[in-house]
Short mmCIF file of C-alpha atoms in Angstrom, two decimals:
data_model
loop_
_atom_site.label_atom_id
_atom_site.label_comp_id
_atom_site.label_asym_id
_atom_site.label_seq_id
_atom_site.Cartn_x
_atom_site.Cartn_y
_atom_site.Cartn_z
CA MET J 1 2.79 2.50 -16.69
CA SER J 2 2.53 0.45 -13.50
CA LEU J 3 0.29 0.83 -10.49
CA THR J 4 2.43 0.98 -7.39
CA ASN J 5 2.07 1.40 -3.65
CA TYR J 6 4.32 3.53 -1.49
CA LEU J 7 4.51 2.55 2.14
CA GLY J 8 5.54 5.25 4.59
CA CYS J 9 6.85 4.11 7.99
CA ASN J 10 8.65 5.63 10.96
CA PHE J 11 10.83 2.51 11.20
CA THR J 12 12.96 0.54 8.78
CA LEU J 13 11.63 -2.56 7.10
CA PRO J 14 13.66 -5.45 5.74
CA ILE J 15 13.88 -5.45 1.94
CA ASN J 16 12.96 -8.60 0.07
CA TYR J 17 13.28 -9.32 -3.63
CA GLU J 18 11.04 -10.39 -6.48
CA GLU J 19 12.64 -13.84 -6.40
CA SER J 20 11.30 -14.47 -2.88
CA ASP J 21 8.24 -16.59 -2.14
CA ASP J 22 6.69 -13.79 -0.06
CA LEU J 23 3.23 -12.47 -0.98
CA ILE J 24 4.43 -8.88 -0.49
CA ILE J 25 7.68 -7.53 -1.90
CA VAL J 26 9.22 -4.55 -0.09
CA GLY J 27 11.83 -2.68 -2.08
CA ASN J 28 12.06 -0.41 -5.09
CA ASN J 29 10.19 -2.32 -7.74
CA PHE J 30 9.09 0.20 -10.38
CA SER J 31 9.88 3.69 -9.19
CA SER J 32 12.94 5.89 -9.29
CA LYS J 33 14.37 7.85 -6.36
CA TYR J 34 12.71 10.95 -7.88
CA ASP J 35 9.30 9.26 -7.81
CA ARG J 36 9.83 8.41 -4.15
CA GLU J 37 10.79 12.02 -3.44
CA ASP J 38 7.65 13.27 -5.22
CA VAL J 39 5.38 11.01 -3.16
CA ARG J 40 6.54 12.77 0.03
CA LYS J 41 3.83 15.35 -0.61
CA HIS J 42 1.31 12.66 0.42
CA ILE J 43 3.26 10.74 3.08
CA THR J 44 4.31 12.17 6.46
CA THR J 45 6.55 9.37 7.74
CA LYS J 46 10.35 9.20 7.74
CA TYR J 47 10.95 6.16 5.48
CA ILE J 48 9.29 5.38 2.16
CA TYR J 49 9.26 1.95 0.59
CA GLU J 50 7.65 0.66 -2.53
CA VAL J 51 5.58 -2.49 -2.08
CA ALA J 52 4.29 -4.88 -4.72
CA THR J 53 2.49 -8.18 -4.72
CA ALA J 54 4.12 -11.53 -5.48
CA GLU J 55 2.83 -11.06 -9.04
CA SER J 56 4.99 -7.90 -9.31
CA VAL J 57 1.99 -5.61 -9.50
CA GLY J 58 0.63 -2.94 -7.24
CA LEU J 59 -1.99 -3.69 -4.62
CA SER J 60 -5.48 -2.42 -5.40
CA LEU J 61 -8.79 -3.29 -3.83
CA TYR J 62 -12.14 -2.10 -5.16
CA LYS J 63 -15.46 -3.00 -3.56
CA LYS J 64 -17.07 -3.41 -7.01
CA ASP J 65 -14.62 -6.24 -7.78
CA LYS J 66 -16.16 -8.36 -5.02
CA LYS J 67 -19.03 -8.99 -7.42
CA ASN J 68 -17.40 -8.32 -10.80
CA SER J 69 -14.17 -10.23 -10.25
CA PRO J 70 -14.44 -12.27 -7.03
CA HIS J 71 -11.27 -14.30 -7.63
CA ASN J 72 -9.16 -11.17 -8.10
CA TYR J 73 -10.86 -9.48 -5.14
CA GLN J 74 -10.01 -12.40 -2.86
CA LYS J 75 -6.42 -12.48 -4.12
CA GLN J 76 -6.01 -8.75 -3.44
CA GLN J 77 -7.45 -9.25 0.05
CA GLN J 78 -4.83 -11.95 0.68
CA TYR J 79 -2.11 -9.52 -0.35
CA LEU J 80 -3.49 -6.84 1.95
CA LYS J 81 -3.64 -9.32 4.85
CA ALA J 82 -0.01 -10.28 4.20
CA LEU J 83 1.01 -6.61 4.25
CA LEU J 84 -0.91 -6.00 7.47
CA GLU J 85 0.79 -9.00 9.10
CA ILE J 86 4.19 -7.56 8.22
CA LEU J 87 3.22 -4.17 9.63
CA ASP J 88 1.65 -5.63 12.76
CA SER J 89 4.96 -7.26 13.64
CA HIS J 90 6.81 -3.91 13.31
CA LEU J 91 4.32 -1.31 14.54
CA GLU J 92 4.21 -0.24 18.18
CA ARG J 93 0.84 0.53 19.76
CA GLY J 94 -0.20 4.05 18.73
CA ASP J 95 2.10 4.12 15.67
CA TYR J 96 0.96 4.17 12.06
CA CYS J 97 2.04 3.61 8.46
CA GLU J 98 0.71 5.19 5.30
CA LEU J 99 0.02 3.42 2.01
CA TYR J 100 -0.23 5.68 -1.02
CA THR J 101 -1.32 4.14 -4.32
CA CYS J 102 -0.77 5.69 -7.74
CA TRP J 103 0.56 5.05 -11.22
CA VAL J 104 4.34 5.40 -11.49
CA GLY J 105 5.00 8.92 -12.75
CA GLU J 106 1.87 10.39 -11.11
CA GLU J 107 3.32 10.74 -7.60
CA SER J 108 3.26 14.55 -7.61
CA GLU J 109 -0.35 14.80 -8.80
CA GLU J 110 -3.12 15.69 -6.36
CA ARG J 111 -4.63 12.77 -4.50
CA ASN J 112 -8.30 11.92 -4.20
CA LYS J 113 -8.63 12.91 -0.53
CA LYS J 114 -12.32 12.04 -0.33
CA LEU J 115 -11.35 8.35 -0.73
CA ASP J 116 -8.58 8.41 1.92
CA GLN J 117 -9.19 5.94 4.75
CA THR J 118 -7.81 5.14 8.18
CA ILE J 119 -8.02 1.65 9.66
CA ASN J 120 -6.91 0.04 12.89
CA ILE J 121 -4.97 -3.06 11.80
CA SER J 122 -6.09 -5.09 14.82
CA MET J 123 -9.81 -4.63 14.16
CA PHE J 124 -11.38 -3.75 10.85
CA ASP J 125 -13.78 -5.10 8.25
CA MET J 126 -11.83 -6.12 5.15
CA ASP J 127 -14.90 -5.50 2.99
CA ASP J 128 -14.90 -1.81 4.00
CA ILE J 129 -11.39 -1.16 2.65
CA GLU J 130 -10.70 0.23 -0.79
CA ILE J 131 -7.25 0.80 -2.20
CA ALA J 132 -7.76 2.98 -5.25
CA GLU J 133 -5.32 5.03 -7.28
CA LYS J 134 -4.32 8.39 -5.85
CA THR J 135 -5.55 7.52 -2.35
CA LEU J 136 -3.91 7.31 1.06
CA LEU J 137 -4.68 4.49 3.47
CA THR J 138 -3.46 5.16 7.01
CA LEU J 139 -2.80 1.95 8.95
CA LYS J 140 -2.82 2.38 12.75
CA LYS J 141 -2.05 -0.02 15.55
#
């Protein structure tokens, strides 16, 4: 099973491929079209993409890793920054995207709503963000 991130947007994003040198890969990396249909129960936007890191893994960010695994924590923060840069160039003021994280095959399961977060991508504290499984991160501009 693979951890994956589904990115919901109200606009289309360019697709890139695992062979690219980009830090964030936008496409359909692990999931099937049925998985992407199932994740609609968590995402309200028109388009759904799957995003992965350059290492072909899902993006996760846990505050406890800052101390337990600082190298991995910093690497995951770099991936999140790269994703936010992509979104910042496409989002209009007042618009938003949604990032849902789960294990492939668990898209239809209930999410952990108490860990859902909303951030403004132009001003936030990176250390306050967690990207955990079965959570929704709303990214506003």
